Coordinates of C-alpha atoms in Angstrom, one line a residue:
M1 CA 100.7 71.0 112.4
T2 CA 103.6 69.8 114.5
T3 CA 103.5 66.7 116.6
S4 CA 103.2 68.8 119.7
E5 CA 100.3 70.8 118.2
Q6 CA 98.5 67.6 117.2
S7 CA 98.7 66.3 120.8
Q8 CA 97.5 69.6 122.2
T9 CA 93.9 69.7 123.6
Y10 CA 91.6 72.7 123.9
A11 CA 89.0 73.6 126.4
I12 CA 85.6 74.4 124.7
R13 CA 83.7 77.1 126.5
Q14 CA 79.9 76.5 126.5
V15 CA 77.9 79.7 126.0
G16 CA 74.1 80.0 125.8
M17 CA 72.4 81.9 123.0
T18 CA 70.1 84.7 124.0
R19 CA 67.6 83.6 121.3
Q20 CA 66.8 80.1 120.4
H21 CA 67.6 80.5 116.7
F22 CA 68.2 76.9 116.1
Q23 CA 66.2 73.6 115.8
I24 CA 66.4 70.5 118.1
G25 CA 68.1 67.7 116.2
D26 CA 69.9 64.4 116.6
A27 CA 73.7 63.7 116.3
A28 CA 73.0 61.0 113.6
R29 CA 72.2 63.9 111.2
I30 CA 75.8 65.1 111.1
R31 CA 77.5 64.3 107.7
M32 CA 79.5 67.4 106.9
I33 CA 81.4 70.3 108.4
V34 CA 81.3 73.9 107.1
L35 CA 83.9 76.6 107.9
H36 CA 82.9 80.3 107.8
A37 CA 84.5 83.7 108.4
T38 CA 82.6 86.2 110.4
A39 CA 83.4 89.3 108.3
G40 CA 83.9 91.1 111.6
S41 CA 86.0 91.1 114.8
Y42 CA 85.6 90.2 118.4
P43 CA 83.5 91.1 120.4
G44 CA 81.1 92.5 117.8
D45 CA 80.8 89.4 115.6
Y46 CA 80.8 87.1 118.7
E47 CA 77.9 89.0 120.3
W48 CA 76.0 89.1 117.0
L49 CA 76.2 85.3 116.7
R50 CA 75.5 84.7 120.4
Q51 CA 72.2 86.7 120.2
G52 CA 71.2 84.8 117.1
G53 CA 71.6 87.7 114.7
S54 CA 68.3 89.6 114.8
A55 CA 64.6 88.8 114.7
S56 CA 64.5 89.6 111.0
A57 CA 67.8 87.9 110.1
P58 CA 68.1 84.9 112.4
V59 CA 71.4 83.1 112.5
S60 CA 73.3 80.6 114.7
I61 CA 76.5 78.7 114.7
H62 CA 77.8 75.6 116.5
Y63 CA 81.4 76.8 117.2
Y64 CA 83.2 80.2 117.2
I65 CA 87.0 80.5 117.3
D66 CA 88.6 83.8 118.0
K67 CA 92.1 84.9 116.8
Q68 CA 93.6 83.7 120.1
G69 CA 92.4 80.2 119.5
N70 CA 89.6 80.2 122.1
I71 CA 86.8 77.9 121.2
S72 CA 83.2 78.7 122.1
Q73 CA 80.3 76.4 121.5
M74 CA 76.9 78.2 121.1
V75 CA 74.8 75.3 119.7
A76 CA 75.1 71.6 120.6
D77 CA 76.4 69.4 117.8
A78 CA 73.1 67.4 117.7
N79 CA 71.0 70.5 117.2
I80 CA 70.6 72.2 113.8
A81 CA 72.2 75.7 113.6
W82 CA 71.3 78.2 111.0
H83 CA 74.6 79.0 109.3
A84 CA 74.6 77.7 105.7
G85 CA 71.5 79.4 104.3
E86 CA 70.6 78.5 100.7
S87 CA 73.3 76.0 99.7
T88 CA 73.9 72.6 98.1
W89 CA 76.5 69.8 98.1
I90 CA 76.6 66.1 97.4
V91 CA 76.5 64.4 100.8
D92 CA 76.9 60.6 100.9
G93 CA 76.0 60.5 97.2
Q94 CA 72.8 62.6 97.5
Q95 CA 72.4 66.2 96.2
I96 CA 71.2 68.6 98.9
N97 CA 68.3 70.7 97.8
Y98 CA 69.5 74.3 97.4
A99 CA 66.5 76.0 98.9
H100 CA 66.5 73.7 102.0
G101 CA 70.3 74.0 102.3
C102 CA 73.0 72.1 104.2
N103 CA 72.0 73.1 107.8
A104 CA 70.2 69.8 108.5
V105 CA 73.3 67.7 107.9
S106 CA 76.2 69.9 109.0
V107 CA 78.1 71.4 111.9
G108 CA 79.2 75.0 111.4
I109 CA 82.4 76.7 112.6
E110 CA 82.9 80.4 112.5
L111 CA 86.4 82.0 112.5
E112 CA 86.9 85.5 113.6
N113 CA 88.1 87.3 110.5
W114 CA 87.1 90.3 108.4
N115 CA 86.9 88.0 105.3
N116 CA 88.5 90.6 103.0
G117 CA 91.3 88.2 101.9
S118 CA 94.0 90.3 103.7
D119 CA 93.1 89.8 107.4
P120 CA 95.3 87.0 108.6
Y121 CA 94.3 83.9 110.4
P122 CA 96.9 83.6 113.3
P123 CA 98.6 80.3 114.0
A124 CA 96.8 79.9 117.3
Q125 CA 93.4 80.2 115.6
V126 CA 94.3 77.8 112.8
D127 CA 95.7 75.2 115.3
A128 CA 92.5 75.4 117.3
A129 CA 90.4 75.0 114.1
V130 CA 92.5 72.0 113.1
W131 CA 92.1 70.4 116.5
L132 CA 88.4 71.0 116.7
T133 CA 87.7 69.8 113.1
R134 CA 89.8 66.6 113.7
Q135 CA 87.7 65.8 116.7
L136 CA 84.5 66.3 114.7
V137 CA 85.8 64.3 111.7
Q138 CA 86.7 61.4 113.9
T139 CA 83.5 61.5 116.0
Y140 CA 81.1 61.7 113.1
A141 CA 83.2 59.9 110.4
I142 CA 83.2 62.9 108.0
P143 CA 84.9 62.1 104.7
R144 CA 87.4 64.5 103.2
N145 CA 85.0 65.7 100.4
Q146 CA 82.4 66.6 103.1
L147 CA 84.6 69.1 104.9
V148 CA 83.8 72.3 103.1
R149 CA 83.8 76.1 103.2
H150 CA 80.8 78.3 102.9
L151 CA 81.9 79.4 99.5
D152 CA 81.9 75.8 98.3
I153 CA 78.3 75.2 99.1
A154 CA 77.0 78.6 98.1
P155 CA 79.4 79.8 95.4
A156 CA 77.0 82.4 93.9
R157 CA 76.5 84.1 97.3
K158 CA 79.5 83.5 99.6
T159 CA 83.3 83.9 99.7
D160 CA 84.1 82.9 103.2
P161 CA 86.6 82.1 104.6
R162 CA 88.6 84.3 102.2
G163 CA 92.4 84.1 102.5
F164 CA 92.3 80.9 104.6
A165 CA 95.0 78.3 103.8
W166 CA 92.3 75.7 102.9
A167 CA 94.3 73.0 101.2
Q168 CA 96.9 73.0 104.0
F169 CA 94.1 73.0 106.6
V170 CA 92.4 69.9 105.1
E171 CA 95.8 68.1 104.9
D172 CA 96.4 68.8 108.6
V173 CA 92.9 67.7 109.6
Y174 CA 93.1 64.3 107.8
H175 CA 96.8 63.4 108.2
P176 CA 97.4 60.7 109.3
L177 CA 93.7 59.6 109.4
E178 CA 93.7 58.5 105.8
P179 CA 95.8 55.8 104.0
E180 CA 98.8 56.7 101.9
A181 CA 97.7 58.6 98.7
T182 CA 98.3 57.3 95.3
P183 CA 100.6 59.3 92.9
A184 CA 97.5 60.6 91.0
E185 CA 96.0 61.7 94.3
Q186 CA 99.2 63.3 95.4
L187 CA 99.4 65.2 92.1
A188 CA 95.8 66.4 92.5
R189 CA 96.5 67.6 96.0
L190 CA 99.6 69.5 94.9
R191 CA 97.5 71.2 92.2
A192 CA 94.9 72.1 94.9
R193 CA 97.5 73.4 97.3
L194 CA 99.0 75.7 94.6
V195 CA 95.6 76.9 93.4
D196 CA 94.6 77.6 96.9
F197 CA 97.9 79.6 97.4
A198 CA 97.2 81.6 94.2
Y199 CA 93.7 82.5 95.2
R200 CA 94.8 83.4 98.8
T201 CA 97.4 85.7 97.3
A202 CA 94.7 87.3 95.2
G203 CA 92.8 88.1 98.5
S204 CA 90.2 85.4 97.9
A205 CA 89.7 81.7 98.3
A206 CA 89.8 79.0 95.7
P207 CA 86.2 78.2 94.6
D208 CA 85.1 74.7 94.0
G209 CA 86.0 73.7 90.5
W210 CA 88.2 76.7 89.8
T211 CA 86.0 77.4 86.8
L212 CA 87.3 80.9 86.0
L213 CA 90.9 79.8 86.6
R214 CA 90.5 76.9 84.2
G215 CA 89.1 79.4 81.7
S216 CA 92.0 81.7 82.3
I217 CA 94.5 78.9 81.7
S218 CA 92.8 78.0 78.4
R219 CA 92.9 81.6 77.4
N220 CA 96.5 82.1 78.5
T221 CA 95.5 85.0 80.8
G222 CA 97.5 83.9 83.8
M223 CA 96.9 83.5 87.5
P224 CA 94.2 85.2 89.7
V225 CA 95.3 88.6 90.7
R226 CA 92.2 90.0 92.5
A227 CA 88.7 88.8 93.2
I228 CA 86.2 91.6 92.8
T229 CA 83.5 91.3 95.5
P230 CA 81.3 93.7 97.4
P231 CA 82.5 95.3 100.7
A232 CA 82.3 93.3 103.9
Q233 CA 79.1 93.8 106.0
A234 CA 80.7 94.1 109.5
K235 CA 77.4 94.7 111.2
Q236 CA 75.9 91.5 109.9
P237 CA 78.7 88.8 109.9
A238 CA 76.2 86.1 109.0
D239 CA 75.5 87.9 105.7
A240 CA 79.1 88.2 104.7
N241 CA 80.4 88.9 101.2
A242 CA 78.3 87.6 98.3
R243 CA 80.6 86.2 95.6
A244 CA 78.5 87.8 92.8
V245 CA 78.6 91.6 92.4
R246 CA 76.0 93.6 90.5
L247 CA 77.5 95.7 87.7
A248 CA 75.4 97.6 85.3
G249 CA 72.3 95.8 86.6
Q250 CA 73.8 92.3 86.1
A251 CA 74.9 89.8 88.8
L252 CA 78.4 88.6 87.9
V253 CA 81.3 86.7 89.3
V254 CA 84.3 88.8 88.5
E255 CA 88.0 87.9 88.9
A256 CA 91.1 89.7 87.6
Y257 CA 93.8 87.6 86.1
G258 CA 97.2 88.6 85.0
R259 CA 96.3 89.6 81.4
D260 CA 92.6 90.4 81.7
L261 CA 89.4 90.6 83.8
L262 CA 87.2 87.6 83.5
Y263 CA 83.5 87.5 84.4
A264 CA 80.5 85.2 84.2
P265 CA 76.9 85.0 85.5
P266 CA 76.9 83.1 88.8
D267 CA 74.4 80.5 87.5
N268 CA 76.5 79.7 84.5
L269 CA 80.2 80.1 85.3
L270 CA 81.2 78.4 82.0
Q271 CA 79.9 81.4 80.1
I272 CA 83.1 83.3 80.6
R273 CA 83.7 86.7 79.0
Q274 CA 86.7 89.0 79.0
L275 CA 86.9 92.8 79.6
S276 CA 89.2 93.2 76.6
Q277 CA 86.4 91.8 74.4
T278 CA 83.6 93.7 76.0
K279 CA 82.3 96.5 73.8
G280 CA 82.0 100.1 75.1
G281 CA 79.0 100.8 77.2
T282 CA 77.7 100.8 80.8
L283 CA 78.9 97.3 81.5
R284 CA 82.5 98.0 80.3
T285 CA 82.6 101.2 82.3
A286 CA 81.4 99.4 85.4
L287 CA 84.0 96.6 84.9
L288 CA 86.8 99.1 84.5
E289 CA 85.7 100.9 87.7
A290 CA 85.5 97.6 89.6
L291 CA 88.9 96.5 88.4
F292 CA 90.7 99.7 89.4
R293 CA 88.8 100.3 92.6
A294 CA 89.8 96.8 93.7
V295 CA 93.4 98.1 94.0
D296 CA 92.6 101.8 94.6
P297 CA 89.5 102.2 96.8
V298 CA 90.1 105.9 97.0
S299 CA 90.0 106.9 93.4
G300 CA 89.0 103.8 91.3
F301 CA 89.1 104.3 87.6
R302 CA 89.8 107.9 86.4
P303 CA 89.4 108.3 82.6
D304 CA 91.0 111.8 82.9
W305 CA 94.2 110.4 84.4
A306 CA 97.1 109.9 82.0
F307 CA 98.0 106.5 83.4
H308 CA 94.5 105.2 83.0
Q309 CA 94.2 106.7 79.5
Y310 CA 97.4 104.9 78.6
Y311 CA 96.1 101.7 80.0
L312 CA 93.0 101.8 77.7
E313 CA 95.4 102.0 74.7
H314 CA 97.9 99.3 75.9
A315 CA 95.8 97.0 78.2
A316 CA 97.1 93.8 76.6
A317 CA 100.7 94.8 77.2
L318 CA 100.2 96.1 80.7
G319 CA 97.9 93.5 82.2
V320 CA 95.6 94.3 85.0
P321 CA 96.5 96.9 87.7
I322 CA 98.0 95.5 90.9
T323 CA 98.6 98.8 92.9
P324 CA 97.1 102.2 93.1
N325 CA 98.7 105.3 91.4
Y326 CA 101.1 106.8 94.0
R327 CA 104.2 108.8 94.5
L328 CA 107.5 106.9 94.8
A329 CA 109.1 107.3 98.2
R330 CA 112.6 107.9 96.7
H331 CA 113.7 110.5 94.2
T332 CA 116.3 109.9 91.5
R333 CA 119.8 111.4 92.0
D334 CA 118.9 114.5 90.0
G335 CA 116.1 115.2 92.4
M336 CA 113.3 114.1 90.1
A337 CA 110.1 112.8 91.9
Y338 CA 108.0 110.2 90.1
V339 CA 104.5 108.8 90.4
V340 CA 104.1 105.1 89.6
Q341 CA 101.4 102.5 89.0
H342 CA 102.3 98.8 88.7
F343 CA 100.4 96.4 86.5
A344 CA 100.6 92.7 86.2
L345 CA 102.9 92.7 83.1
D346 CA 104.5 96.2 83.3
S347 CA 104.8 99.4 85.3
L348 CA 104.2 103.0 84.4
C349 CA 106.0 106.0 85.8
A350 CA 106.0 109.7 85.1
P351 CA 107.5 112.9 86.7
V352 CA 105.3 114.4 89.3
K353 CA 105.4 117.7 87.4
N354 CA 104.5 116.1 84.1
W355 CA 102.2 113.1 84.4
R356 CA 101.8 112.8 80.6
Q357 CA 105.5 112.0 80.2
I358 CA 104.9 108.3 80.7
T359 CA 107.7 105.8 80.8
R360 CA 107.3 102.0 80.9
L361 CA 109.5 99.7 82.9
S362 CA 109.9 97.4 79.9
S363 CA 111.1 100.3 77.8
L364 CA 113.8 101.1 80.4
T365 CA 115.0 97.5 80.3
E366 CA 115.1 97.5 76.5
A367 CA 116.9 100.8 76.3
M368 CA 119.4 99.8 79.0
Y369 CA 120.4 96.7 77.1
A370 CA 120.2 98.1 73.6
G371 CA 121.8 101.4 74.2
D372 CA 124.7 102.8 76.1
P373 CA 125.7 100.4 78.9
H374 CA 126.7 103.5 80.9
D375 CA 123.2 104.9 80.7
T376 CA 123.0 105.4 84.4
A377 CA 119.7 107.3 84.3
A378 CA 117.8 104.4 82.8
R379 CA 119.5 102.0 85.1
E380 CA 118.6 104.1 88.2
L381 CA 115.0 104.5 87.3
R382 CA 114.6 100.8 86.4
S383 CA 116.2 99.9 89.7
L384 CA 113.8 102.2 91.6
L385 CA 110.7 100.7 89.8
L386 CA 111.8 97.1 90.3
N387 CA 112.7 97.6 93.9
D388 CA 109.4 99.4 94.6
L389 CA 107.4 96.6 92.8
Y390 CA 109.1 93.8 94.8
Q391 CA 108.9 95.7 98.0
Q392 CA 105.2 96.5 97.6
R393 CA 104.3 92.9 96.7
T394 CA 106.8 90.7 98.5
G395 CA 108.4 92.8 101.2
T396 CA 111.8 92.1 99.7
A397 CA 114.2 94.1 97.5
F398 CA 114.6 93.0 93.8
D399 CA 117.7 90.9 93.3
A400 CA 118.5 90.0 89.7
T401 CA 120.6 87.0 90.8
A402 CA 118.0 85.5 93.1
L403 CA 116.5 82.3 91.8
F404 CA 112.8 83.2 91.7
C405 CA 113.4 86.8 90.5
R406 CA 115.7 85.5 87.7
Y407 CA 113.4 82.6 86.7
A408 CA 110.4 84.9 86.5
I409 CA 112.1 87.4 84.3
Q410 CA 113.7 84.8 82.0
H411 CA 110.3 83.1 81.5
Q412 CA 108.3 86.4 81.4
L413 CA 106.0 85.5 84.2
G414 CA 105.1 89.2 85.0
A415 CA 105.0 90.9 88.3
P416 CA 105.3 89.1 91.7
L417 CA 101.9 88.9 93.4
G418 CA 103.1 88.0 96.9
P419 CA 106.0 86.6 99.0
A420 CA 107.2 83.0 98.7
E421 CA 105.6 80.5 101.0
L422 CA 107.2 77.5 102.6
F423 CA 105.2 74.3 103.0
S424 CA 105.5 70.5 103.4
F425 CA 104.0 68.2 100.8
N426 CA 104.1 64.4 100.6
G427 CA 107.0 64.3 103.1
R428 CA 109.1 66.8 101.2
R429 CA 109.9 70.4 101.9
M430 CA 108.8 72.9 99.2
V431 CA 108.6 76.6 98.5
A432 CA 106.3 78.3 96.1
M433 CA 105.8 81.9 94.8
P434 CA 103.0 83.5 92.9
F435 CA 103.5 85.6 89.8
A436 CA 101.0 87.2 87.4
L437 CA 101.2 84.5 84.9
D438 CA 102.1 81.4 87.0
V439 CA 102.9 80.0 90.4
I440 CA 106.4 78.5 90.5
Y441 CA 107.6 76.0 93.1
C442 CA 110.6 73.8 93.9
H443 CA 111.7 71.1 96.3
I444 CA 114.1 71.9 99.1
P445 CA 116.8 69.2 99.6
A446 CA 116.0 66.7 102.3
D447 CA 119.3 67.3 104.1
A448 CA 118.4 70.9 104.8
N449 CA 118.2 72.3 108.3
W450 CA 114.4 73.0 108.2
E451 CA 114.4 74.9 111.4
G452 CA 116.9 77.4 110.1
V453 CA 115.3 78.0 106.7
T454 CA 114.0 81.5 105.8
V455 CA 112.8 82.4 102.4
N456 CA 114.8 85.6 102.2
A457 CA 118.2 84.3 103.4
M458 CA 118.6 80.8 102.0
P459 CA 122.1 79.4 101.6
P460 CA 123.0 78.1 98.1
M461 CA 119.9 75.9 97.7
L462 CA 120.6 74.5 101.1
G463 CA 123.6 72.3 100.1
S464 CA 122.1 71.0 96.8
T465 CA 124.7 70.0 94.2
T466 CA 122.2 69.8 91.4
P467 CA 120.2 72.6 89.7
P468 CA 116.9 73.3 91.5
E469 CA 113.9 71.8 89.8
I470 CA 111.4 74.5 89.1
G471 CA 107.7 73.5 88.7
R472 CA 104.9 75.6 87.3
L473 CA 101.2 75.5 88.3
S474 CA 100.1 76.1 84.7
V475 CA 101.8 72.9 83.6
L476 CA 100.0 70.9 86.3
L477 CA 96.7 72.4 85.2
H478 CA 97.0 71.5 81.5
E479 CA 95.5 68.2 80.7
A480 CA 98.5 67.2 78.6
A481 CA 100.9 67.8 81.6
Q482 CA 103.2 64.9 82.4
P483 CA 102.5 63.3 85.8
T484 CA 105.6 64.7 87.5
L485 CA 105.7 66.7 90.7
A486 CA 108.6 68.9 89.4
P487 CA 109.1 69.5 85.7
E488 CA 112.8 69.9 84.9
L489 CA 114.2 73.4 84.9
P490 CA 115.5 74.5 81.5
A491 CA 119.3 75.0 81.4
L492 CA 119.2 78.7 82.3
I493 CA 120.7 78.4 85.8
P494 CA 124.1 76.6 85.7
P495 CA 124.7 74.0 88.4
P496 CA 125.4 74.4 91.2
Y497 CA 123.1 77.3 91.7
A498 CA 124.5 79.7 94.3
G499 CA 122.3 82.5 95.4
H500 CA 119.0 83.3 97.2
L501 CA 115.4 82.7 96.3
L502 CA 114.5 86.4 96.7
G503 CA 116.2 89.7 97.6
A504 CA 116.9 90.9 101.1
P505 CA 114.0 91.7 103.4
V506 CA 112.9 95.4 103.4
Q507 CA 113.4 97.0 106.7
Q508 CA 111.6 100.3 106.3
V509 CA 107.8 100.7 106.3
L510 CA 106.2 100.1 102.9
E511 CA 104.6 103.4 102.0
R512 CA 102.1 104.6 99.3
D513 CA 101.7 108.3 99.0
L514 CA 98.3 109.2 97.5
S515 CA 98.3 112.8 98.6
L516 CA 98.9 114.2 95.1
H517 CA 95.5 113.1 93.8
T518 CA 93.3 112.3 96.8
P519 CA 89.9 114.0 96.2
L520 CA 88.9 116.4 98.9
D521 CA 85.4 117.3 100.0
P522 CA 84.4 120.5 98.1
Q523 CA 83.1 122.0 101.4
L524 CA 86.5 121.6 103.0
S525 CA 88.7 122.6 100.0
A526 CA 88.4 126.3 100.8
L527 CA 89.7 125.7 104.4
P528 CA 93.4 126.4 104.9
P529 CA 95.7 123.5 106.0
V530 CA 95.9 123.1 109.8
A531 CA 99.0 122.5 111.8
P532 CA 98.4 119.2 113.7
Q533 CA 98.3 119.2 117.5
R534 CA 97.8 115.4 118.0
L535 CA 98.3 112.1 116.3
L536 CA 95.2 110.0 116.8
L537 CA 95.1 106.3 116.2
V538 CA 91.6 105.1 115.1
P539 CA 90.5 101.5 114.7
A540 CA 89.4 101.1 111.1
P541 CA 87.6 98.6 109.0
P542 CA 89.3 97.2 105.8
L543 CA 90.0 99.9 103.3
D544 CA 87.7 98.4 100.7
A545 CA 84.8 98.5 103.2
T546 CA 84.4 102.2 103.0
E547 CA 83.4 104.4 100.1
Q548 CA 85.4 107.6 101.0
P549 CA 88.3 106.7 103.3
E550 CA 90.0 110.0 102.7
Q551 CA 87.3 111.8 104.6
H552 CA 87.9 109.7 107.7
W553 CA 91.7 109.4 108.0
H554 CA 94.7 111.3 106.8
A555 CA 96.7 108.0 106.6
Y556 CA 95.9 104.3 106.9
L557 CA 97.9 101.3 108.0
D558 CA 96.6 97.9 106.8
R559 CA 97.1 94.4 108.2
Q560 CA 100.1 93.8 105.8
G561 CA 102.0 96.8 107.2
V562 CA 101.5 99.1 104.2
F563 CA 101.2 102.8 105.2
T564 CA 99.1 104.9 102.9
R565 CA 99.1 108.7 103.0
F566 CA 96.0 110.5 101.9
S567 CA 97.3 114.0 102.6
N568 CA 100.5 115.9 103.6
L569 CA 100.8 115.0 107.3
A570 CA 102.7 118.2 108.2
Q571 CA 99.8 120.2 106.8
P572 CA 96.9 117.8 106.6
T573 CA 93.6 118.5 104.9
P574 CA 91.0 119.4 107.5
L575 CA 88.6 116.7 108.8
T576 CA 85.3 117.5 110.4
N577 CA 83.7 116.0 113.5
G578 CA 80.2 116.4 112.3
S579 CA 79.8 119.9 113.8
G580 CA 81.4 121.7 110.9
Y581 CA 84.7 122.8 112.4
A582 CA 88.2 121.6 111.5
I583 CA 90.0 119.3 114.0
P584 CA 93.8 120.0 114.3
L585 CA 94.6 116.3 114.3
V586 CA 96.5 113.8 112.1
V587 CA 94.2 110.8 112.1
L588 CA 95.8 107.4 111.4
G589 CA 93.3 104.6 110.6
V590 CA 94.7 101.3 111.8
E591 CA 93.0 98.3 110.1
G592 CA 91.5 96.1 112.8
G593 CA 92.7 98.4 115.6
T594 CA 95.8 98.0 117.7
Q595 CA 94.8 94.8 119.5
N596 CA 95.9 91.5 118.1
M597 CA 97.9 93.0 115.3
P598 CA 99.8 90.7 112.9
P599 CA 103.6 91.0 113.1
A600 CA 104.0 93.1 109.9
Q601 CA 101.4 95.6 111.0
R602 CA 102.8 95.9 114.5
R603 CA 106.4 96.4 113.2
A604 CA 105.2 99.1 110.8
L605 CA 103.1 100.9 113.5
L606 CA 106.1 101.0 115.8
C607 CA 108.2 102.6 113.1
I608 CA 105.5 105.1 112.3
L609 CA 105.1 106.1 115.9
R610 CA 108.9 106.6 116.1
D611 CA 109.4 108.5 112.8
V612 CA 106.2 110.4 112.0
P613 CA 105.6 112.6 115.1
P614 CA 109.0 114.4 114.8
L615 CA 108.3 115.1 111.1
I616 CA 105.0 116.9 111.9
G617 CA 106.3 118.7 114.9
L618 CA 104.8 116.5 117.6
S619 CA 106.3 114.5 120.5
Q620 CA 105.4 111.1 121.8
N621 CA 103.1 112.8 124.4
H622 CA 100.9 113.9 121.5
I623 CA 99.9 110.4 120.4
Y624 CA 96.4 109.3 121.4
L625 CA 94.5 106.1 120.9
A626 CA 90.8 106.1 120.0
H627 CA 89.1 102.9 121.4
R628 CA 86.4 102.8 118.6
Q629 CA 86.0 103.8 115.0
Q630 CA 85.2 107.5 114.5

């Protein structure tokens, strides 16, 4: 937080609950603070909490913070709210009994959020949460290790708040309330910051102890790519995502890492197993389906698809999937159209008309450098794949001269998992970026104009005259790592480095075309395509919260601004309204609705509303907004 944000005060709205689903208590009981995410959106989640859940599922919370930063108090601090459930933590040196839970010693704060790992927490909401938590920390003398998330105290059941910048939040709450940290404490906090960043990029939140991540580092399987969890329960925000998922009759904590899928029983996370070492059977089949459905909720794992058959034979070389199987937006110069699926360590592509003619991105690179330097076809296809990969994952074009792109390729770190992130640490400005096999980071010179820094348009290391020092999270996590905040960069980038961190920002809408293989309801397959008469925008839940999204929408826009087509919008597959007749509409599902959209989603929607109607023969007068989910 900035100095002005730290000095800002907030009004707390006092609201009464419609049911007394709490117990009378005393303020002396308060020894910890628990943060939650509602797994819903305002006003539905707010009303659910205000009414105390239901008679059969009672719930209550002390504070609720919406995305605009408005704070509502539903239960007085002194009273015991029912928010933590079965949970345990060491509080003032004593272990809390799991069955009794942490309610009796805690204050609970709910943040409006879908808790799917991709729904953002706007700055206004985070600032309000920091301010409120600081007040509570100072009022009740809460130590740092007793400010927790729901997932920390109930790791076998809960994941909230997923995608929340936890390490940064804790630093903001306690700075400058605590004395200066020792070098060892600083190093531990940097590790925690980068681990938190890695898990947030994977759409999750760093669990206490990072057990599976430590197992991944020891196995050299890389960074977290995706957390496999059940769909959000929007109607019951208090019963948000359980961390364990049932596969083939077993309760398992499942996380995808760069090279492999790791899983363990929730009551013994040290008993880690790998998908690659799991014998054929119902469990392996269920793990494959969970892995692929995490990135492709529409189709999941399809053993009859050429790409997925190829994956079974080359899983170690490809790594885990990081995108669905979709059609590239651009053709090659000879007019060839390709389908592509990106994996953590490589990418597969094939001509639309011959899906079994599979080409790997790595083979294009090898052929380009080993063969004719004028092999323009290989260069063009390689460029298309790399640009698509970086655009899908980072929102920037691939730039072989950019520092992070170049370093990742030279050190074989695999695919980028998300954009770079700027942050301050120990009084120094830093930037980090997640890849499949590591998170890399570096300092930004102190003489830089911080207000003018943008990740995608950085001057030559902001005036630095020495090579940038690149650090790696994997080094920090190894027990034998030297206690340095920035391991030296091998002499691969000659000083002074002149270039950018990443490629140029992508201006067009990021698009995934799944229309080639979207399954259609058999009852509708015999109906002819219909010419659309309207474009209807429909508020939609997160894509992974529905089993068959293709039957609800023709296209979908997520919170990151990625536009997914499920059918040919000029001649869309018919949808039904429950009465059996086709509706001549193009239905666009907008994740979270059109209110309070994050900037990337808002920009993408404006472009879609500008470009799509003319392509399907409609004018701006044919655009309609549905005020609730269909």
